[in-house]
mmCIF file of C-alpha atoms and ligand atoms in Angstrom:
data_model
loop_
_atom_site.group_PDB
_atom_site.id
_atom_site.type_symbol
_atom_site.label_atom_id
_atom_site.label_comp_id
_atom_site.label_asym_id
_atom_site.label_seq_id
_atom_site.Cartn_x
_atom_site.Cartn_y
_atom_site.Cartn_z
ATOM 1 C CA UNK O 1 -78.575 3.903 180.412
ATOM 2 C CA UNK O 2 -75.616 2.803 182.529
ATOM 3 C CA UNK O 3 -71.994 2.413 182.369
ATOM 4 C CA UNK O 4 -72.648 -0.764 180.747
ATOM 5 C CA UNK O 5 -74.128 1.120 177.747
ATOM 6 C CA UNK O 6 -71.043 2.449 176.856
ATOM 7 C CA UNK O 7 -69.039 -0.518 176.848
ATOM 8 C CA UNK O 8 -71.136 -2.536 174.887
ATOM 9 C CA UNK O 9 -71.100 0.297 172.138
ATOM 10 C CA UNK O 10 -67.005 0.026 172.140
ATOM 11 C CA UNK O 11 -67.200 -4.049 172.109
ATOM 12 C CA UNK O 12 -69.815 -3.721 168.922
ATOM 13 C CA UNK O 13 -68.050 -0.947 167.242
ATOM 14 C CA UNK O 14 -71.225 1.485 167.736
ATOM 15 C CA UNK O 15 -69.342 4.429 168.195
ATOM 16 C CA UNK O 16 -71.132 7.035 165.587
ATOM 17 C CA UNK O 17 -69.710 10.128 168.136
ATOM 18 C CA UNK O 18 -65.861 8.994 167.333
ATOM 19 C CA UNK O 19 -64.764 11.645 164.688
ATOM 20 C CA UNK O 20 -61.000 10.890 162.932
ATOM 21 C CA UNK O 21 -60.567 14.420 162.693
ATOM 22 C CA UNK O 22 -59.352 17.036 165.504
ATOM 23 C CA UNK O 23 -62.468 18.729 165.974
ATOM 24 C CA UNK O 24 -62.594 22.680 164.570
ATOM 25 C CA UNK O 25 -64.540 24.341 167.896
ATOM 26 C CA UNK O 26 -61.278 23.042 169.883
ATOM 27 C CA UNK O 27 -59.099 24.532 167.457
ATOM 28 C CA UNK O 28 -60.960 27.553 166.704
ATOM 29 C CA UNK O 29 -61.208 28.429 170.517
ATOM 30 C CA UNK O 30 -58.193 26.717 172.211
ATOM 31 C CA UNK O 31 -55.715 29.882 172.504
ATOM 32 C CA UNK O 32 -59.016 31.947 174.870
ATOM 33 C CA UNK O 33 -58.130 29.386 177.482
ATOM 34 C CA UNK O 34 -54.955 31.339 178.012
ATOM 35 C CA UNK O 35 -52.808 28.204 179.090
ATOM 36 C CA UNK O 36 -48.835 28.509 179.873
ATOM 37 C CA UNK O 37 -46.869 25.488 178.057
ATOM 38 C CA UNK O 38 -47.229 22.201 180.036
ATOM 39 C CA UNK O 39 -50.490 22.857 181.184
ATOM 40 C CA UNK O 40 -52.608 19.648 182.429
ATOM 41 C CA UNK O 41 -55.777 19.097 180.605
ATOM 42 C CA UNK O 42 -58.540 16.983 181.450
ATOM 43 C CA UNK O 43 -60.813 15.284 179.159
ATOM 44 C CA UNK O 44 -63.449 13.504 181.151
ATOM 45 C CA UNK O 45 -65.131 10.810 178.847
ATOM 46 C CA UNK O 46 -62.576 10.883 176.519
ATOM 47 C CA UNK O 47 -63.613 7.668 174.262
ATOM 48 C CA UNK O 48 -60.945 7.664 171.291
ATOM 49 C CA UNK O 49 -60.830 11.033 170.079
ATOM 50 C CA UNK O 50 -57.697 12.959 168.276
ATOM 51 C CA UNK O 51 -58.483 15.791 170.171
ATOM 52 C CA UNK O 52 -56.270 14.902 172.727
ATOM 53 C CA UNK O 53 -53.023 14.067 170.373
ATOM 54 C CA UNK O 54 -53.804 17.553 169.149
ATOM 55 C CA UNK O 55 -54.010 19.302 172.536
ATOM 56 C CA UNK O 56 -50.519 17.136 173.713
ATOM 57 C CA UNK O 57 -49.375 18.771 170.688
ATOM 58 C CA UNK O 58 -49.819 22.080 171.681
ATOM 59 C CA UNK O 59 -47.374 20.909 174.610
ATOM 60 C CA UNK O 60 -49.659 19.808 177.000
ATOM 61 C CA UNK O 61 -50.020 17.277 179.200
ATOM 62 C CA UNK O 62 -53.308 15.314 178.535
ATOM 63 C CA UNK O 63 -55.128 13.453 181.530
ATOM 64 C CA UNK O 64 -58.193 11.183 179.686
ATOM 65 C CA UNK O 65 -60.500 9.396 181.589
ATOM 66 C CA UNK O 66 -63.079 7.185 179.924
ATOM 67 C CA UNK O 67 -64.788 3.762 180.700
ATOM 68 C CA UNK O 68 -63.702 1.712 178.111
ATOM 69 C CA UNK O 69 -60.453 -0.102 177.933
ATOM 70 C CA UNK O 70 -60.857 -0.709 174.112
ATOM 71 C CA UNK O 71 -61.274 3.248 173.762
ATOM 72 C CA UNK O 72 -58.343 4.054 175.209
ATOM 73 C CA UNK O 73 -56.773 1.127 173.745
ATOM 74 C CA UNK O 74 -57.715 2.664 170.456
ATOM 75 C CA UNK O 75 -56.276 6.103 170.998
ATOM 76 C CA UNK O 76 -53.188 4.805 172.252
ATOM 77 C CA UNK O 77 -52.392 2.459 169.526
ATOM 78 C CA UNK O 78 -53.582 5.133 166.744
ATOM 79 C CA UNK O 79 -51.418 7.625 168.211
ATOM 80 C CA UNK O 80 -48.497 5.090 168.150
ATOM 81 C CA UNK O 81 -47.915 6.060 172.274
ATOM 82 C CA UNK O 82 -45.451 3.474 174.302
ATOM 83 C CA UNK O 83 -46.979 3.310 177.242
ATOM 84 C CA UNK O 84 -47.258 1.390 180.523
ATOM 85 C CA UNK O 85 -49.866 0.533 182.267
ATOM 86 C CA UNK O 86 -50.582 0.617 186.250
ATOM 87 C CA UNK O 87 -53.865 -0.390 188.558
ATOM 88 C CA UNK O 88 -53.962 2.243 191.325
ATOM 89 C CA UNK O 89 -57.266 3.571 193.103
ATOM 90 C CA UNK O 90 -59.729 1.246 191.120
ATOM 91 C CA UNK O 91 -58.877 2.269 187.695
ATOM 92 C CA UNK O 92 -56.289 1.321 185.188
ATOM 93 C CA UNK O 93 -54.217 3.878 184.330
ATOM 94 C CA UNK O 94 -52.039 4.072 181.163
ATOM 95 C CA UNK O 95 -49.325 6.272 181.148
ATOM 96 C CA UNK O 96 -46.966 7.093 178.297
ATOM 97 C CA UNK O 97 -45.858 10.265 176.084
ATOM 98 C CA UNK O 98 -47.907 12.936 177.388
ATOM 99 C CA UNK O 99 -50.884 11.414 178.367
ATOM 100 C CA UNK O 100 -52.060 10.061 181.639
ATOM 101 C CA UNK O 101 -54.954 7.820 181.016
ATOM 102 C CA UNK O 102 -57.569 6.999 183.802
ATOM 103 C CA UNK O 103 -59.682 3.485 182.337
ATOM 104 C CA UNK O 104 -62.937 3.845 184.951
ATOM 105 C CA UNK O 105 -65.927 5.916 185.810
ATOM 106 C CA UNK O 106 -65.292 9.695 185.826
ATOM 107 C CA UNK O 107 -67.604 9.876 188.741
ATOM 108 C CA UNK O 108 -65.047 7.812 190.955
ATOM 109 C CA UNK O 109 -61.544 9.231 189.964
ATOM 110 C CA UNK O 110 -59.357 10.733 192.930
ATOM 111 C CA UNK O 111 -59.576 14.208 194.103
ATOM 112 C CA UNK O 112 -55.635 14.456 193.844
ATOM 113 C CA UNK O 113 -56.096 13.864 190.179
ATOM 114 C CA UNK O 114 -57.590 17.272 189.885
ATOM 115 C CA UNK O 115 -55.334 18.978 191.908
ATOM 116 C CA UNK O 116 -53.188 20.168 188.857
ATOM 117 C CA UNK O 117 -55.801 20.177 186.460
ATOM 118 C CA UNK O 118 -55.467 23.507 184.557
ATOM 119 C CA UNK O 119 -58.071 23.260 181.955
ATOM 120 C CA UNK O 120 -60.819 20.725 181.110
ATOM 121 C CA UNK O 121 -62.134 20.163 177.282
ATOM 122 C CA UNK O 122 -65.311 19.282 176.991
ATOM 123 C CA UNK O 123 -66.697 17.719 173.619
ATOM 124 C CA UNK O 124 -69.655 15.368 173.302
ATOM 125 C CA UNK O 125 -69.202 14.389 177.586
ATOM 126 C CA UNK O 126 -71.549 16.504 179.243
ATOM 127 C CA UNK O 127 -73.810 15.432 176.170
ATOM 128 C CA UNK O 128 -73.344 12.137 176.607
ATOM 129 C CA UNK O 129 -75.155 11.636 180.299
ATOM 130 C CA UNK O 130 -78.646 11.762 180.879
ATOM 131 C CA UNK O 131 -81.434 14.068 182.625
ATOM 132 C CA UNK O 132 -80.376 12.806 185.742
ATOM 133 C CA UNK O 133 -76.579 12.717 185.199
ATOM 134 C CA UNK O 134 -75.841 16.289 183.687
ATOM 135 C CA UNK O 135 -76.377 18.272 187.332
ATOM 136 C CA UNK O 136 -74.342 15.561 189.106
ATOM 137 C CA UNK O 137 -71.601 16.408 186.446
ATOM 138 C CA UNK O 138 -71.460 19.562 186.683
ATOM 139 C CA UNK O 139 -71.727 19.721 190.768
ATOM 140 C CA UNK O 140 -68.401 17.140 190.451
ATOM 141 C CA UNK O 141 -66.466 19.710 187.964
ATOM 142 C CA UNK O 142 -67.616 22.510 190.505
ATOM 143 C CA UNK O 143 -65.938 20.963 193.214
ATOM 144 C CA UNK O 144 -63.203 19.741 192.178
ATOM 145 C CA UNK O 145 -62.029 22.517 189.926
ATOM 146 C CA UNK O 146 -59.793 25.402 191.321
ATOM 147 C CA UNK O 147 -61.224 28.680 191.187
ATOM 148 C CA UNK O 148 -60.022 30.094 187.759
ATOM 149 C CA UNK O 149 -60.040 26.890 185.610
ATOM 150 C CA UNK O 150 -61.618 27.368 182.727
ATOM 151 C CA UNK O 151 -63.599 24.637 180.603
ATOM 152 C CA UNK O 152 -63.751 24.510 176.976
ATOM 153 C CA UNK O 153 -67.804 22.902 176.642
ATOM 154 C CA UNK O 154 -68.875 21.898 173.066
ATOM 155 C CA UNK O 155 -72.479 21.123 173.423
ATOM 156 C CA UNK O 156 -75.164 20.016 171.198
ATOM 157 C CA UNK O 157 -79.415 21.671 171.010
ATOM 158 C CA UNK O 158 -82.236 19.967 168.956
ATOM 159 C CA UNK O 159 -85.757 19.404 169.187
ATOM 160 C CA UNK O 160 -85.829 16.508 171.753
ATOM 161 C CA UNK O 161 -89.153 15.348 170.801
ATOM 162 C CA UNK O 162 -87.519 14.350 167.376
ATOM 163 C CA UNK O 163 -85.042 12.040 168.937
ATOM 164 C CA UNK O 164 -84.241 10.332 172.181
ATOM 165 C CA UNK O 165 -80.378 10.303 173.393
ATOM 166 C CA UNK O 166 -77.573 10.140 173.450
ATOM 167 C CA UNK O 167 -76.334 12.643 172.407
ATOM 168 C CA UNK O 168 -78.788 14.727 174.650
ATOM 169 C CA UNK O 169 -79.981 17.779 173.356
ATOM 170 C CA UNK O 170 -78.481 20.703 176.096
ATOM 171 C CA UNK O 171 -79.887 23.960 175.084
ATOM 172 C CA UNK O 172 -78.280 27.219 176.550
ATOM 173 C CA UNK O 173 -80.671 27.987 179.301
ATOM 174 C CA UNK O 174 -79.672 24.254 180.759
ATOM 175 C CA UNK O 175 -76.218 25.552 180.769
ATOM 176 C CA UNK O 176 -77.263 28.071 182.690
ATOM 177 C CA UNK O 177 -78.645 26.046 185.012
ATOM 178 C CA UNK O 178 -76.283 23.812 185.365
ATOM 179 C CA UNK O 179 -73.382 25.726 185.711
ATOM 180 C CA UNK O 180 -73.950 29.753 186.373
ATOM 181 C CA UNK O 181 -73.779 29.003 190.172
ATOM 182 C CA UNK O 182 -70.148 28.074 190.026
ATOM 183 C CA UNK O 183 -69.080 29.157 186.478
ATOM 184 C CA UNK O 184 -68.583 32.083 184.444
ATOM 185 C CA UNK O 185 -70.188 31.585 181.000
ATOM 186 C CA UNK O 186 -69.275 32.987 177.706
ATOM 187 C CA UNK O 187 -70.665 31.842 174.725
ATOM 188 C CA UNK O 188 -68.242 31.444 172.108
ATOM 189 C CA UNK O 189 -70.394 30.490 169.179
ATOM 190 C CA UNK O 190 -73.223 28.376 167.597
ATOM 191 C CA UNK O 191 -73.086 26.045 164.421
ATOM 192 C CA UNK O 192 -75.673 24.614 162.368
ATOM 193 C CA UNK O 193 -74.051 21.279 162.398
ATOM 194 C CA UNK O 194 -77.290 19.237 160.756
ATOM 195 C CA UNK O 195 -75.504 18.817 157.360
ATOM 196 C CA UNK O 196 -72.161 17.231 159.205
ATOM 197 C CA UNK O 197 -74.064 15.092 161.091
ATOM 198 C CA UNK O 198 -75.779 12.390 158.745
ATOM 199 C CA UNK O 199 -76.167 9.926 161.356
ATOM 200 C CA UNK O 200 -78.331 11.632 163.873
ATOM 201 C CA UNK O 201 -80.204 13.404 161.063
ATOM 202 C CA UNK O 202 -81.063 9.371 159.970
ATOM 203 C CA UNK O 203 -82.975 9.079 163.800
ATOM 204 C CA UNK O 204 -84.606 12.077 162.854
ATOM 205 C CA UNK O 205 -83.662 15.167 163.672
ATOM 206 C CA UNK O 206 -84.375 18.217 161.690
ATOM 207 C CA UNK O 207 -81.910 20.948 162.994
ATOM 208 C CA UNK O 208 -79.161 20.452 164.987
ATOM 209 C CA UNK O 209 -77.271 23.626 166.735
ATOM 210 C CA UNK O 210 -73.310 22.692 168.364
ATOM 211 C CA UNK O 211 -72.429 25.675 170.864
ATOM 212 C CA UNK O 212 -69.335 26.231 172.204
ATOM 213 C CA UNK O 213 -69.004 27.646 175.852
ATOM 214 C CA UNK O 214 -66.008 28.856 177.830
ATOM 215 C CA UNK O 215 -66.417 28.451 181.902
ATOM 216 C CA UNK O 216 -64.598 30.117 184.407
ATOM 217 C CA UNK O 217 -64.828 28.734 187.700
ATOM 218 C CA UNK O 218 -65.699 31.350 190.040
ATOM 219 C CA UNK O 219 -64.131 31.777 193.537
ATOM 220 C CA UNK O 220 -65.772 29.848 195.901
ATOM 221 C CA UNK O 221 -67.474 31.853 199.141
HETATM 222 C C1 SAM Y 301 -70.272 10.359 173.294
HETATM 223 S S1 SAM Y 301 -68.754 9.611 173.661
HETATM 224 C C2 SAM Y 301 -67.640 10.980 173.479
HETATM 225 C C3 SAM Y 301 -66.186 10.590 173.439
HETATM 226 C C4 SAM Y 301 -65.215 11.751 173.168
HETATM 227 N N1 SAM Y 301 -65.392 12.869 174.071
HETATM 228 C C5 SAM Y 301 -65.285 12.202 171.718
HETATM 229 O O1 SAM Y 301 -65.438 13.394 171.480
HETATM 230 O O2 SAM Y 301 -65.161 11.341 170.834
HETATM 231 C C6 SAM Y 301 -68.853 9.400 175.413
HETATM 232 C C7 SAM Y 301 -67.737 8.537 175.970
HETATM 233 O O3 SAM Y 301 -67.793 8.565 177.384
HETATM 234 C C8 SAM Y 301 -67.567 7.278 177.910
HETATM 235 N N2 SAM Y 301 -68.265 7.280 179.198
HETATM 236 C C9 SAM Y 301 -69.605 7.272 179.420
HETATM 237 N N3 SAM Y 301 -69.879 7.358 180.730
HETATM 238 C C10 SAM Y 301 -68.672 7.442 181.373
HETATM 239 C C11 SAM Y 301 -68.280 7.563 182.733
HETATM 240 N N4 SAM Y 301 -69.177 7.600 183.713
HETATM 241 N N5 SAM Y 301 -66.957 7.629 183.036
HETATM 242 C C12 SAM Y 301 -66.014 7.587 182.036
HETATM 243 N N6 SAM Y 301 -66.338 7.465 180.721
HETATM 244 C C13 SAM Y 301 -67.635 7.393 180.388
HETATM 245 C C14 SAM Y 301 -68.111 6.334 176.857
HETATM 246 O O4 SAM Y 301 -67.522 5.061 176.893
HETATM 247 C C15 SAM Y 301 -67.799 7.083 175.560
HETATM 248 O O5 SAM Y 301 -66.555 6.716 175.045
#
């Protein structure tokens, strides 16, 4: 699986994981982030979703980034956002309203945009990469995030011998794992999400758990 993946899924229009509703974990948990008006908000892998017009709406600033040009395309034009666009550091950037969105690979975007990152929200990203993938993610967040920024991390558990990814199945002790070196975790909740879900319950899985995490990063040493 490789960048590649991804776009042919927006060319084709394969894109089971784009929801046209603002998703209820976000709004459920947003206000435990503690975030001061104007706050900057990253969404890494961002694809389409509402989820950021409804975090801009809480008067934020949103900063996407997400391979796809037709994605962000998508979002922009469904949002109704005037917007310009710019090439700068390898990636297309399209800037309008309150969003600042970065069109490449989340693995090659500028430290400097991360320098007033104030929160990161999480749905269906970390998810989204592979074995191999999901500790080089989380090492990037850890180092780029300022000690204190907290992630909102929706993340999804079943029975991976029922299905293969994406979405990959992230149970709670891989969060661990992945993160409790550089993050404080609290779990926020877990859903039985099967029922919402009838397209992954079609490739077979049985149960299907969402949990919701909030990360602190820690100080560093
Ligand atoms: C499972 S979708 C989730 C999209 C979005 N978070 C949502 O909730 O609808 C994953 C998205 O990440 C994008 N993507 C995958 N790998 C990426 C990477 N390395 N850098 C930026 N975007 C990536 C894909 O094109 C896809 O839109």
């Amino acid at each position: 699986m490789d960048n590649q993946f991804w776009l042919d899924r927006w060319v084709e229009g394969d894109i089971g994981f784009h929801r046209e509703e603002v998703h209820p974990e976000l709004v459920a948990h947003w206000a435990k982030l503690g975030l001061p008006p104007r706050s900057r908000v990253l969404v890494p892998l961002c694809g389409a979703t509402p989820d950021m017009a409804w975090i801009a709406a809480q008067n934020n600033e949103v900063i996407g980034v997400e391979l796809s040009p037709i994605a962000v395309e998508r979002f922009l034009m469904d949002h109704r956002v005037r917007h310009i666009t710019m090439d700068e550091m390898g990636f297309r950037t399209y800037l309008g309203g309150r969003y600042q969105l970065w069109c490449g690979d989340f693995f090659a975007l500028p430290k400097e945009v991360f320098s007033g990152i104030d929160a990161v929200y999480d749905r269906a990203s970390l998810v989204a990469f592979p074995d191999d993938l999901r500790p080089r993610y989380a090492a990037f967040l850890a180092r780029q995030l300022n000690p204190g920024t907290h992630v909102l991390l929706v993340s999804l558990a079943y029975n991976s011998s029922e299905m293969n990814g994406p979405p990959f199945s992230v149970p709670q002790d891989e969060i661990e794992k992945l993160f409790s070196a550089d993050f404080e975790i609290t779990v926020l909740g877990t859903n039985d999400v099967i029922t919402g879900n009838a397209g992954l319950a079609k490739r077979g899985i049985s149960a299907l758990n969402e949990t919701t995490y909030l990360l602190k990063r820690k100080p560093t040493a």
